[in-house]
Tab-separated table of C-alpha atoms in Angstrom:
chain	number	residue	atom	x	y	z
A	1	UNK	CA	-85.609	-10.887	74.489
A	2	UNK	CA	-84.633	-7.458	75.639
A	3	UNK	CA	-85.772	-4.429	74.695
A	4	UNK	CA	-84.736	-1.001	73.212
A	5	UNK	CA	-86.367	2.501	74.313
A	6	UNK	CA	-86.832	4.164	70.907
A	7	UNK	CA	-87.639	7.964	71.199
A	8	UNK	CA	-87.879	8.344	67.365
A	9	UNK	CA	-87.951	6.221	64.250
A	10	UNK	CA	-88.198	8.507	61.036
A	11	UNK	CA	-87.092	8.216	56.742
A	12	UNK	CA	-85.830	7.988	54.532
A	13	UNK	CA	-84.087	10.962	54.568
A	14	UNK	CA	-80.525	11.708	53.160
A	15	UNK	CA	-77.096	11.421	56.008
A	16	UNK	CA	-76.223	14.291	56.174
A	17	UNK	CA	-72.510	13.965	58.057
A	18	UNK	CA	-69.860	12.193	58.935
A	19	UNK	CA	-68.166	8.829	56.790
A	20	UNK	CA	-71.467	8.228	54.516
A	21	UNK	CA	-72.776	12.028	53.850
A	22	UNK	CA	-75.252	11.660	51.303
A	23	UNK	CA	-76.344	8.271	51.780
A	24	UNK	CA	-80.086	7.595	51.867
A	25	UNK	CA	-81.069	6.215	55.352
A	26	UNK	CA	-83.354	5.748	57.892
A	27	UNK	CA	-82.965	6.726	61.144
A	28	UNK	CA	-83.678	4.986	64.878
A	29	UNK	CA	-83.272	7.119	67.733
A	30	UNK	CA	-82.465	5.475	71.020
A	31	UNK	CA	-83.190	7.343	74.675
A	32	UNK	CA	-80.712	7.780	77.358
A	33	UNK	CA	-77.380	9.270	77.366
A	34	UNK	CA	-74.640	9.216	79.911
A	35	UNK	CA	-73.152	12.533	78.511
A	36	UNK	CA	-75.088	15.971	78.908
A	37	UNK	CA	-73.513	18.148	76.356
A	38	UNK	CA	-74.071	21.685	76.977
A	39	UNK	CA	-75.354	22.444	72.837
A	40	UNK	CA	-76.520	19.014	71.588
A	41	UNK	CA	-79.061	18.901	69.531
A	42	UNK	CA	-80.774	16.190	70.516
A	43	UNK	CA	-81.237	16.771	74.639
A	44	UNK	CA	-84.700	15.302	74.132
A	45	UNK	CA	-83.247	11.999	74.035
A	46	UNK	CA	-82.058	12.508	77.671
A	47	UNK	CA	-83.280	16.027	79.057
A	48	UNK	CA	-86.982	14.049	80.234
A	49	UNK	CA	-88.518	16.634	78.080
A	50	UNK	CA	-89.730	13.919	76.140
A	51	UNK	CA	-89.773	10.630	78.234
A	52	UNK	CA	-93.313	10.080	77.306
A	53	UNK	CA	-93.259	9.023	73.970
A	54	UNK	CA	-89.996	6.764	74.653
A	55	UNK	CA	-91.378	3.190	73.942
A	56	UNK	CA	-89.775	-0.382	74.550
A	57	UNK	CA	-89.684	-2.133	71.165
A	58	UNK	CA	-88.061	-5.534	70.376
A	59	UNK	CA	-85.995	-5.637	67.766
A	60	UNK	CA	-88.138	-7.015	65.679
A	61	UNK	CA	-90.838	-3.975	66.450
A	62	UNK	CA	-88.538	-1.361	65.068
A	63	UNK	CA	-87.646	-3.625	62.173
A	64	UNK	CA	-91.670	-3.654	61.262
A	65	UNK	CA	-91.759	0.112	61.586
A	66	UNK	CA	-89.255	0.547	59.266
A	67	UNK	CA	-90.791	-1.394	56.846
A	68	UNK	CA	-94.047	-0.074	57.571
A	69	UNK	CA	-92.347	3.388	56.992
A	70	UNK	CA	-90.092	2.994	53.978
A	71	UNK	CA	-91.080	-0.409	52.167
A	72	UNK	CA	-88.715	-1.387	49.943
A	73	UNK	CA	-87.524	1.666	50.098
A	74	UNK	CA	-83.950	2.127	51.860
A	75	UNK	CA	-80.722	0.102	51.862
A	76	UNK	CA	-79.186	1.876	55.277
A	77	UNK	CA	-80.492	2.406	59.142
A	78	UNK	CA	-78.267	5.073	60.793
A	79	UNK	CA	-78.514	4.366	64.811
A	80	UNK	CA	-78.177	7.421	66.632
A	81	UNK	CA	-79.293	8.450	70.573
A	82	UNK	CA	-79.025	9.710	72.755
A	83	UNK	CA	-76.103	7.309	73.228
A	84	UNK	CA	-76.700	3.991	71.404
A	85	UNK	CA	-73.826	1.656	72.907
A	86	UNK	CA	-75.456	2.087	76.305
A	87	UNK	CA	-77.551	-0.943	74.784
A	88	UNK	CA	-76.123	-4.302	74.480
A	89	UNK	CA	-77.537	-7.830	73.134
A	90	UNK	CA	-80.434	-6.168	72.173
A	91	UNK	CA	-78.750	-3.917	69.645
A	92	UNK	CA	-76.418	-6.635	68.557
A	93	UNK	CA	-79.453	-8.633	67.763
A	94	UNK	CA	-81.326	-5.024	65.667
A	95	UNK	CA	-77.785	-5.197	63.867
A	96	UNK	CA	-78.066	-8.753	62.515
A	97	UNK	CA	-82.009	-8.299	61.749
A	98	UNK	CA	-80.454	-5.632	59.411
A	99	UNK	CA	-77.694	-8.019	58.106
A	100	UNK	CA	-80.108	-10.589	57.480
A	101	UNK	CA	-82.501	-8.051	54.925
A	102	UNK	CA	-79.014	-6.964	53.377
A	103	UNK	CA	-79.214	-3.344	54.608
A	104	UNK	CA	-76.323	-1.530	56.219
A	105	UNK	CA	-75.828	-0.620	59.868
A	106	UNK	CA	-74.659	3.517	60.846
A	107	UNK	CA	-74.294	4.572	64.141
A	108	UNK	CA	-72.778	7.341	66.064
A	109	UNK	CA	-71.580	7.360	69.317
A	110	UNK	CA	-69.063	8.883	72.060
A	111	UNK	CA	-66.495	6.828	72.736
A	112	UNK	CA	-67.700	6.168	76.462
A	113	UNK	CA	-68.405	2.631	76.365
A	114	UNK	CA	-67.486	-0.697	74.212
A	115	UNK	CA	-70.058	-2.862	72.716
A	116	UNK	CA	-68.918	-5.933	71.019
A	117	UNK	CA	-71.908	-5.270	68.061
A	118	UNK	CA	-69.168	-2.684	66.925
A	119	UNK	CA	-67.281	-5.067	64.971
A	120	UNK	CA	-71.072	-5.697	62.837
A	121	UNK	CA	-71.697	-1.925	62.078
A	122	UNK	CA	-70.681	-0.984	58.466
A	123	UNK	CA	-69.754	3.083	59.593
A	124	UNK	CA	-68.929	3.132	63.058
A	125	UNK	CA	-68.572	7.136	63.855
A	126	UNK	CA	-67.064	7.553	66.995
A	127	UNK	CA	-67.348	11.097	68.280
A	128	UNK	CA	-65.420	12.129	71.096
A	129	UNK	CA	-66.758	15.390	72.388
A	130	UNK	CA	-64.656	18.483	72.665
A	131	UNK	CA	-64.189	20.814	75.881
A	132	UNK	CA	-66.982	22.969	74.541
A	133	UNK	CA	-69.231	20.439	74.935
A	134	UNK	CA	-68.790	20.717	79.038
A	135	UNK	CA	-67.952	16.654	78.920
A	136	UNK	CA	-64.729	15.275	79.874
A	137	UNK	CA	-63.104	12.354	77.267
A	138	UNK	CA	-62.350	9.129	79.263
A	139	UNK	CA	-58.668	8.633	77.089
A	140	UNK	CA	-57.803	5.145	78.510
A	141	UNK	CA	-61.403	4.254	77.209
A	142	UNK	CA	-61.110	5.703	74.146
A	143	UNK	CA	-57.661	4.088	73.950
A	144	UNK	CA	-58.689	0.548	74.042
A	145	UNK	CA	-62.173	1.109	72.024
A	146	UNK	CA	-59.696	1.999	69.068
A	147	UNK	CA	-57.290	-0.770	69.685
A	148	UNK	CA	-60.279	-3.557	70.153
A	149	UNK	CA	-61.253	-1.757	66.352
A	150	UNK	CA	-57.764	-2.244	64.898
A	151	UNK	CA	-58.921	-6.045	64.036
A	152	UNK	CA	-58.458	-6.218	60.704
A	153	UNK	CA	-61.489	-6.803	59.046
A	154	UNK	CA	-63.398	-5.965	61.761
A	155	UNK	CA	-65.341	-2.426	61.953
A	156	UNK	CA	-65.651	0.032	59.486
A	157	UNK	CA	-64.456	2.844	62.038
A	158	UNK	CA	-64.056	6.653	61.728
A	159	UNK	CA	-63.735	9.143	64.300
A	160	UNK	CA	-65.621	12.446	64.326
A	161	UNK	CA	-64.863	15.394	66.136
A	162	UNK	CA	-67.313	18.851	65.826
A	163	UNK	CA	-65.453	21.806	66.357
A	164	UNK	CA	-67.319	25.336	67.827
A	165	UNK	CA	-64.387	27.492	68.580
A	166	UNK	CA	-60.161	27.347	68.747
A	167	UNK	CA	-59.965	25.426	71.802
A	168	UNK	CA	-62.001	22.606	70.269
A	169	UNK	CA	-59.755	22.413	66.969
A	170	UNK	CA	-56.805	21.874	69.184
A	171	UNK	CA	-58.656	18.841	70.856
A	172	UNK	CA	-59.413	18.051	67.758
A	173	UNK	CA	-56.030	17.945	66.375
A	174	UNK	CA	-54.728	15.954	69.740
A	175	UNK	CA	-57.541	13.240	68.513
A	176	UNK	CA	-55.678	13.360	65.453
A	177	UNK	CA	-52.549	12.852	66.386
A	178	UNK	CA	-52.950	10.074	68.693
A	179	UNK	CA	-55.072	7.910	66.207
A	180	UNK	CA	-53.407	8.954	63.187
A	181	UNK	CA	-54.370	6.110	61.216
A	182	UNK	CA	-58.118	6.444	62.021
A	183	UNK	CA	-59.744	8.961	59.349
A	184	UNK	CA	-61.035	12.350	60.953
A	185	UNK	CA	-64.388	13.984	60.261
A	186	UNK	CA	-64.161	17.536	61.651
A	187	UNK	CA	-67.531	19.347	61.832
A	188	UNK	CA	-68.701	23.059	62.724
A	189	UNK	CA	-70.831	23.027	65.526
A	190	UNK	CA	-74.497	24.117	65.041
A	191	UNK	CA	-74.542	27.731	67.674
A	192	UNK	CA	-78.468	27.677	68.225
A	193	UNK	CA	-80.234	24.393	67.445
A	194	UNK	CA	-83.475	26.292	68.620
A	195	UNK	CA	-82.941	29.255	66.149
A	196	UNK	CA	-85.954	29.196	63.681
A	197	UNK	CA	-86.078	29.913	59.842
A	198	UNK	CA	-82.888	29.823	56.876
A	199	UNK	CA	-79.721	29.370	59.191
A	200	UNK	CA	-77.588	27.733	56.370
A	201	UNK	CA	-75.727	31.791	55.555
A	202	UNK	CA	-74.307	30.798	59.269
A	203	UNK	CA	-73.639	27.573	59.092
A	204	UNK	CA	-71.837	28.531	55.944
A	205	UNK	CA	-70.120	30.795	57.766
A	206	UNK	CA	-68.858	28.504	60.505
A	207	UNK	CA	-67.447	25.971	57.590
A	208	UNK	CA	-65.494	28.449	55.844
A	209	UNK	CA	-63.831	29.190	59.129
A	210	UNK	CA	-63.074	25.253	59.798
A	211	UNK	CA	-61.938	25.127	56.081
A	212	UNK	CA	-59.699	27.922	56.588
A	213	UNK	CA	-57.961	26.449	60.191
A	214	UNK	CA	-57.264	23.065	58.297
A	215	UNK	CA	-56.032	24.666	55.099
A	216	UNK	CA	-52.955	26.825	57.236
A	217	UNK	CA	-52.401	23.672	59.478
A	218	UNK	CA	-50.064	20.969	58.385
A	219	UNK	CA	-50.854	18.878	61.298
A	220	UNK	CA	-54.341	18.247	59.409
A	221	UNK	CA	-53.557	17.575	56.075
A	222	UNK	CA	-55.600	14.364	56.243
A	223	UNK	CA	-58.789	14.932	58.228
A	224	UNK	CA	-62.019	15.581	56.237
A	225	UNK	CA	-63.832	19.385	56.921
A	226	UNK	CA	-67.164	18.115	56.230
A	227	UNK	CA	-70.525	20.307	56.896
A	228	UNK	CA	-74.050	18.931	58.300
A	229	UNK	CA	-76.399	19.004	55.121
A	230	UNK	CA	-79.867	18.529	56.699
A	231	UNK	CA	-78.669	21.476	58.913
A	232	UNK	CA	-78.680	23.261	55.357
A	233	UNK	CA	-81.118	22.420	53.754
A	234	UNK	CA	-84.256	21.722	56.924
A	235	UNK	CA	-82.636	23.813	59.422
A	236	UNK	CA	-83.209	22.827	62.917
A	237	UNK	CA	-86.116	21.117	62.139
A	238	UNK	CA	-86.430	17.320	63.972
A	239	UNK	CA	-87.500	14.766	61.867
A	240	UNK	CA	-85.490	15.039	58.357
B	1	UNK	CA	-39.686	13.559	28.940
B	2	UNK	CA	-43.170	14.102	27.613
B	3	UNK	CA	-44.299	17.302	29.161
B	4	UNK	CA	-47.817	18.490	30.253
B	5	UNK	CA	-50.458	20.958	29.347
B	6	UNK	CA	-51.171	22.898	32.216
B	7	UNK	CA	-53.613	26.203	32.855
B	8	UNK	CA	-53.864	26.084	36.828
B	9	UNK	CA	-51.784	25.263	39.644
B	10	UNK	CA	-53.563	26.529	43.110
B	11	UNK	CA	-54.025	25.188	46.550
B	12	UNK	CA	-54.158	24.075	49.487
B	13	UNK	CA	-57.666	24.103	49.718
B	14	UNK	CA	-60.633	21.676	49.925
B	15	UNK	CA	-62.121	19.344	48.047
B	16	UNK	CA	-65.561	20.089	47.603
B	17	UNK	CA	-67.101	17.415	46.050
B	18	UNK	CA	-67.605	13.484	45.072
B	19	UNK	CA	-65.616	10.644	46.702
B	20	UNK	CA	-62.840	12.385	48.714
B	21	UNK	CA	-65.294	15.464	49.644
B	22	UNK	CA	-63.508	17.317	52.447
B	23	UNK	CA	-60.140	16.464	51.888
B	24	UNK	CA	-57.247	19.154	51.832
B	25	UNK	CA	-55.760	19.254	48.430
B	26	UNK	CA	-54.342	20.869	45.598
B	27	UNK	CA	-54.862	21.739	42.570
B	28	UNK	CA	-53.415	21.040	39.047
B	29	UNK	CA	-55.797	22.079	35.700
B	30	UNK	CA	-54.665	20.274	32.641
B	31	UNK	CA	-55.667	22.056	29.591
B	32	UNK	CA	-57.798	20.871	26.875
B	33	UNK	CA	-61.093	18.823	26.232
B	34	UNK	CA	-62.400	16.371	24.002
B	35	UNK	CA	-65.914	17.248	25.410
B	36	UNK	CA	-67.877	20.434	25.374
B	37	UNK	CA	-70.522	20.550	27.710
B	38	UNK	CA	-73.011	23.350	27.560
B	39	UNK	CA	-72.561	23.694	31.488
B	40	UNK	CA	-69.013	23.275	31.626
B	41	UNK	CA	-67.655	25.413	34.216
B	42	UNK	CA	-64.419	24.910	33.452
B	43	UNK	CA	-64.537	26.059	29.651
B	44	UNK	CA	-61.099	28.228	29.460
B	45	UNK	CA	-59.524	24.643	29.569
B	46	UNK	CA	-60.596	24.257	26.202
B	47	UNK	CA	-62.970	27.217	24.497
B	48	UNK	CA	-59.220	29.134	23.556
B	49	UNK	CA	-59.820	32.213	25.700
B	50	UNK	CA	-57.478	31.228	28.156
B	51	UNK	CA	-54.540	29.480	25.711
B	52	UNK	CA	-52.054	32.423	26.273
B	53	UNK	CA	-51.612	30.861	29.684
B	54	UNK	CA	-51.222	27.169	29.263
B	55	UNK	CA	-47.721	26.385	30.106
B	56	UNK	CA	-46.149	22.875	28.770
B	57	UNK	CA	-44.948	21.432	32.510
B	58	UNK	CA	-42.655	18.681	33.136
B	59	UNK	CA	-43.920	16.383	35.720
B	60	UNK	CA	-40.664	17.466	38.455
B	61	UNK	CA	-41.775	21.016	37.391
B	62	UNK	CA	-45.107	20.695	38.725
B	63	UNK	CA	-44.135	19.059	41.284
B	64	UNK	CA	-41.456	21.725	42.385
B	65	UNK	CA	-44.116	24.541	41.803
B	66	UNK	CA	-46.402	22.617	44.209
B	67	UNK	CA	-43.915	22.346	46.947
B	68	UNK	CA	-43.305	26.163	46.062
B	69	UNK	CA	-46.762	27.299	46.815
B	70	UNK	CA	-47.314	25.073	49.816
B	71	UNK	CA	-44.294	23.381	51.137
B	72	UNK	CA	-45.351	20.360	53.664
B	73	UNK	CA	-49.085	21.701	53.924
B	74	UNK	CA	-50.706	19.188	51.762
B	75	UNK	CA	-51.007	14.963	51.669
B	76	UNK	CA	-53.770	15.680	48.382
B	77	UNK	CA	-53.123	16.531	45.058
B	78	UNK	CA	-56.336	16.659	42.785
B	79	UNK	CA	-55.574	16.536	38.923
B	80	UNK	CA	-58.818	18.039	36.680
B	81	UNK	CA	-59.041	19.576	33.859
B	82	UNK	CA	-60.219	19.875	30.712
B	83	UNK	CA	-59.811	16.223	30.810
B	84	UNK	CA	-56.489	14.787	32.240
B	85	UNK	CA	-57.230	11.355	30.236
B	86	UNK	CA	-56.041	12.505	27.183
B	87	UNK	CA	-52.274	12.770	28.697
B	88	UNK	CA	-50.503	9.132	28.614
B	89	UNK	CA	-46.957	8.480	30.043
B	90	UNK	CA	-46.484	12.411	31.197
B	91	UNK	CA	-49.148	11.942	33.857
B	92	UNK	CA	-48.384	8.714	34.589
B	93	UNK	CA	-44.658	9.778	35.747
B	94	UNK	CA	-46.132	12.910	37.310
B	95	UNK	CA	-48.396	10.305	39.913
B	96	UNK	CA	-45.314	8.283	40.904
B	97	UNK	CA	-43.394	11.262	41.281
B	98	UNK	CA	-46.707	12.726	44.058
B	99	UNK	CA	-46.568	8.954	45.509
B	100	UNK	CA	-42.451	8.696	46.131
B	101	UNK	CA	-43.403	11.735	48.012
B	102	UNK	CA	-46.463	10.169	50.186
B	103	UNK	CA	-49.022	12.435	48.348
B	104	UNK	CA	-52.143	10.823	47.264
B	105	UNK	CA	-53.762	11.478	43.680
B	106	UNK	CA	-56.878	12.370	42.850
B	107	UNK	CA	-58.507	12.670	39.574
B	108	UNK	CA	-61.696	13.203	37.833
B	109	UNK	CA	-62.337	12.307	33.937
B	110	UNK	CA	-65.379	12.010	31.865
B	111	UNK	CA	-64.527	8.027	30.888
B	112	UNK	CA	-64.530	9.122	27.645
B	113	UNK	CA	-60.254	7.371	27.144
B	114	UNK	CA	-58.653	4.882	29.134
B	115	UNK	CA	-54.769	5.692	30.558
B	116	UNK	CA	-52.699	2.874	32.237
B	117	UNK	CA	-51.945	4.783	34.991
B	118	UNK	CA	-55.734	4.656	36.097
B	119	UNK	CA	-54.706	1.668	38.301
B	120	UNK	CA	-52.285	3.900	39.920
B	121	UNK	CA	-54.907	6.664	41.109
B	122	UNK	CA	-56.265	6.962	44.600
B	123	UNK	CA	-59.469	8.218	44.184
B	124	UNK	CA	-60.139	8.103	40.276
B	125	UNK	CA	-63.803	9.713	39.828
B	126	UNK	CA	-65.541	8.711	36.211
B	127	UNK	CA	-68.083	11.502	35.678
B	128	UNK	CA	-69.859	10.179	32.301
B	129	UNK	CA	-71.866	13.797	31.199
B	130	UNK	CA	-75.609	13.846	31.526
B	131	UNK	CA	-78.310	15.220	28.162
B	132	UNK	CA	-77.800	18.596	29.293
B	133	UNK	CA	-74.520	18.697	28.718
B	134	UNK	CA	-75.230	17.753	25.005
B	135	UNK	CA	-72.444	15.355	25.060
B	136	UNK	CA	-73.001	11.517	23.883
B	137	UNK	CA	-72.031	8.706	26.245
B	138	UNK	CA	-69.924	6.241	24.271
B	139	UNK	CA	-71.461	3.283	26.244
B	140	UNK	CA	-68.951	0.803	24.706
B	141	UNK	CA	-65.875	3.225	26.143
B	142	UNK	CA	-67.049	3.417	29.129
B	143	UNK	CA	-67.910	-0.434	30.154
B	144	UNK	CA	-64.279	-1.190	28.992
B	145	UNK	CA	-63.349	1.375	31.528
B	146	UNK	CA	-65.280	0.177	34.477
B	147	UNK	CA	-64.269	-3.614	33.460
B	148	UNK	CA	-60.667	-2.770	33.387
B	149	UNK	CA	-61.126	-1.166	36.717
B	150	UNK	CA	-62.504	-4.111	38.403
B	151	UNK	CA	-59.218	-5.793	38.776
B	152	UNK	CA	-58.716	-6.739	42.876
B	153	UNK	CA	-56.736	-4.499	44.865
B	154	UNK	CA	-56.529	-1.524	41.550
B	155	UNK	CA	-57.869	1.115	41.106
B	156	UNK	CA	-60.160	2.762	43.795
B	157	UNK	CA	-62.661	4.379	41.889
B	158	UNK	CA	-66.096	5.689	42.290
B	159	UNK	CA	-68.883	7.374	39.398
B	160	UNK	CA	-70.363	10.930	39.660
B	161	UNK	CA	-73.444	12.427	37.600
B	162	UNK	CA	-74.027	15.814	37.722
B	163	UNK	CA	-77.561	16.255	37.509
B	164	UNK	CA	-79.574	19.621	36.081
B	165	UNK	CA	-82.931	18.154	35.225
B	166	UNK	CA	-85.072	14.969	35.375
B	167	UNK	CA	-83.851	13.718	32.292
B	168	UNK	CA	-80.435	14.059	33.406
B	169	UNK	CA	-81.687	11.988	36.495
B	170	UNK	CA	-83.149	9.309	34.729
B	171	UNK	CA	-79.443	8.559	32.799
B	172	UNK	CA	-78.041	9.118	36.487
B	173	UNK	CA	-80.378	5.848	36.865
B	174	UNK	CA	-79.264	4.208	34.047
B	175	UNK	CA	-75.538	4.528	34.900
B	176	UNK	CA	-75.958	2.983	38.366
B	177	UNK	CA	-78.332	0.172	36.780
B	178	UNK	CA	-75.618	-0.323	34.466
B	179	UNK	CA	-72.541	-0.433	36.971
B	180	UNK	CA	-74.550	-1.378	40.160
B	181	UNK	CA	-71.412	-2.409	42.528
B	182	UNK	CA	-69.240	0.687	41.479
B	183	UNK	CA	-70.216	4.013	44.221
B	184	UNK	CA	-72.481	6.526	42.506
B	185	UNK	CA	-72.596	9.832	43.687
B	186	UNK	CA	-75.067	12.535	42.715
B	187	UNK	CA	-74.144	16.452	42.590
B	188	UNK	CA	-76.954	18.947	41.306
B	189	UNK	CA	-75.673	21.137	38.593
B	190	UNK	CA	-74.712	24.494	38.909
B	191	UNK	CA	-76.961	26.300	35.970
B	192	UNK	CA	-75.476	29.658	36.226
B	193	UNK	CA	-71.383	29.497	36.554
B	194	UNK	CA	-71.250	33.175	36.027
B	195	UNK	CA	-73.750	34.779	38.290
B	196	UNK	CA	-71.901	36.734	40.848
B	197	UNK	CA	-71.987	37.129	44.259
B	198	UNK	CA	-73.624	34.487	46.949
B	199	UNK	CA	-75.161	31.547	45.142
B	200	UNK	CA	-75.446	29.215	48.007
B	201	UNK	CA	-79.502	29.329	48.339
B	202	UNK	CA	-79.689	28.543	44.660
B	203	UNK	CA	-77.665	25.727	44.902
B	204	UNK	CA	-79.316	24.401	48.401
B	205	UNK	CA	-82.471	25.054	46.186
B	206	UNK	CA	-81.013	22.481	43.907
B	207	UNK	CA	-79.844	19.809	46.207
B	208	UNK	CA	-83.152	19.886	48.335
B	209	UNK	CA	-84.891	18.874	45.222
B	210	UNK	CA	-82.364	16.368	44.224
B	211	UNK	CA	-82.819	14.938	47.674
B	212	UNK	CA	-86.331	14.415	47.441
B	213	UNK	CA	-85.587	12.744	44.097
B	214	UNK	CA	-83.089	10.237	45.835
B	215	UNK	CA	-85.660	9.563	49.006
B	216	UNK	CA	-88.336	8.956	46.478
B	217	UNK	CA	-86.730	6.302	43.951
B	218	UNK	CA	-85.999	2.684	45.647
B	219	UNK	CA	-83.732	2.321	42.668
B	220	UNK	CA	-81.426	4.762	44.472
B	221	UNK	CA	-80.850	3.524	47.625
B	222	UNK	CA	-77.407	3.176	47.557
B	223	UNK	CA	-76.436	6.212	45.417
B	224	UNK	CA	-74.659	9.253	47.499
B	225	UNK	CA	-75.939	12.757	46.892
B	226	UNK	CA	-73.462	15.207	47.583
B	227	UNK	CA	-72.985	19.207	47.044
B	228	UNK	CA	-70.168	21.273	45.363
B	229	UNK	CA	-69.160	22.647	49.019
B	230	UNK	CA	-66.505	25.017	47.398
B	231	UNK	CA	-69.996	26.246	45.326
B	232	UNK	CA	-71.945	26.673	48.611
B	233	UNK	CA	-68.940	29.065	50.129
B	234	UNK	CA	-66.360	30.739	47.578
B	235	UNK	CA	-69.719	30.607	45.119
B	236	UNK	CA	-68.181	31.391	41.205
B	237	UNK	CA	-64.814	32.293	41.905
B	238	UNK	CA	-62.294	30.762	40.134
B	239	UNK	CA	-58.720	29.069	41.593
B	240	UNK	CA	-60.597	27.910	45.068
């Protein structure tokens, strides 16, 4: 059976973005990403900074650990890398572990490659990445990972788009209008994920300017403005 | 035509809180309350200090002033109150009139009185009060409501509990025990609605520790717990 490099297993904890804010989950972090975004928060997963504690589990392993972790004790596993649908089979067969227990599949990821264990995940966030991020979006990829989701019945899809200056919220809105039928997540973008101590009076700050943008723009009456709540509340802090 | 009670008309804004949680909307305040809760932050819809401004609306004349204030720049219209249940036919004729238009309804009621045109809502949020608010939960009421509401394809509905203290929390348990396939979502009280100025790391204060509550309790793994995000950034002020 193949395996998947896991550079962090950690919960519960509480979602704190996207489709299913506020849902209690635990949280598997896969290694390797084929993006390099200049501000992510998460370069660890593919920066080599931390390529020694990457381990190959089964999926079985990382269903143990949870266990082990949590007990009894969460209904959700959000997936998140790094980049998560660099992994095939192997994640497919995590998924229906997951299925099989009755607990619900998250996972984020950029848009840059298909994995037919989409159709299985319960809130598919797809997160194109905005010129801020340095990253170029692969459109006629994008294209056809939204029309393979259009299945009815298969995928519970959103897209997800975070948003650091002007130039971004105009991507953003282009997102928008070419999958108009897919609901929007917009999300401020986190300036210094190295900055230590109380950072929510800026984060705040960078919501209230994302509110404002969508409230004066009638081209995004239906996209959600939503903030990142463990940015609140732990700060940059890894592990919550 | 019946006409209807009403003390606030602002927007577009954002929704900041419970089931449609980022969502440009706006805003219509029915006036007056068959609860009184200690907490209430809404009390000029019923305590009489703000009755010199209720104006008795016909549905096409909210509907006009709503175009008035924000022509094509809204998809949302969220109706609160006071409690909006109390109004029959008026506010069911003021719903079609927001859907012949394209404009999804939102509304949030205590579940204290049942209204036809629940079936007709978008996102209909039953927020049954907590002990602090010194209100009693007519249980009887309230599983007629959530029985009526189970009808396929009607009615897309979710419950909220605004929780100040543990006891509140435990009835927050009770009500999900009691309704265990309807979403429950979780919002820590505001205990001070008056307090000027920044409130936002009171109220983080308060949904850290309602957090920990959530992680804590496997009885609550599939509850949301969600912020007032219009709290967190415009703080006390009224009409945002």
């Amino acid at each position: 059976m193949s395996k998947i490099p896991v550079i962090e297993i950690f919960g519960p904890t509480i979602q704190g973005e996207g489709a299913v804010i506020g849902v209690k989950t635990m949280f598997v972090r896969t290694y390797g990403c084929d993006y390099r975004c200049s501000w992510c928060d998460s370069a660890f997963t593919w920066d080599g900074s931390a390529k020694d504690i990457v381990r190959m589990l089964e999926p079985e392993e990382i269903m143990d650990e949870l266990l082990a972790l949590a007990g009894s004790n969460f209904d959700s596993v959000t997936i998140s890398g790094g980049n998560p649908a660099l992994l095939g089979d192997s994640m497919g067969q995590f998924v229906d572990l997951l299925h099989e227990r009755g607990i619900q599949a998250a996972i984020e990821t950029q848009g840059s490659r298909w994995q037919d264990w989409f159709y299985e995940i319960d809130a598919l966030t797809i997160s194109p990445k905005p010129p801020s991020s340095g990253m170029k979006t692969d459109w006629a990829m994008l294209d056809s990972i939204l029309e393979k989701l259009k299945v009815p019945g298969k995928g519970t899809h959103s897209l997800k788009v975070v948003v650091f200056n002007e130039e971004d919220y105009v991507y953003a809105k282009t997102v928008h209008q070419r999958y108009p039928e897919v609901q929007l997540y917009l999300q401020p973008g986190n300036d210094d994920v190295t900055e230590p101590g109380d950072i929510s009076a800026r984060l705040l700050g960078r919501l209230e300017w994302l509110f404002n943008l969508v409230i004066a723009d009638p081209a995004m009456n239906r996209v959600r403005v939503l903030p990142q709540l463990h940015a609140l509340i732990w700060h940059n802090k890894r592990g919550k």
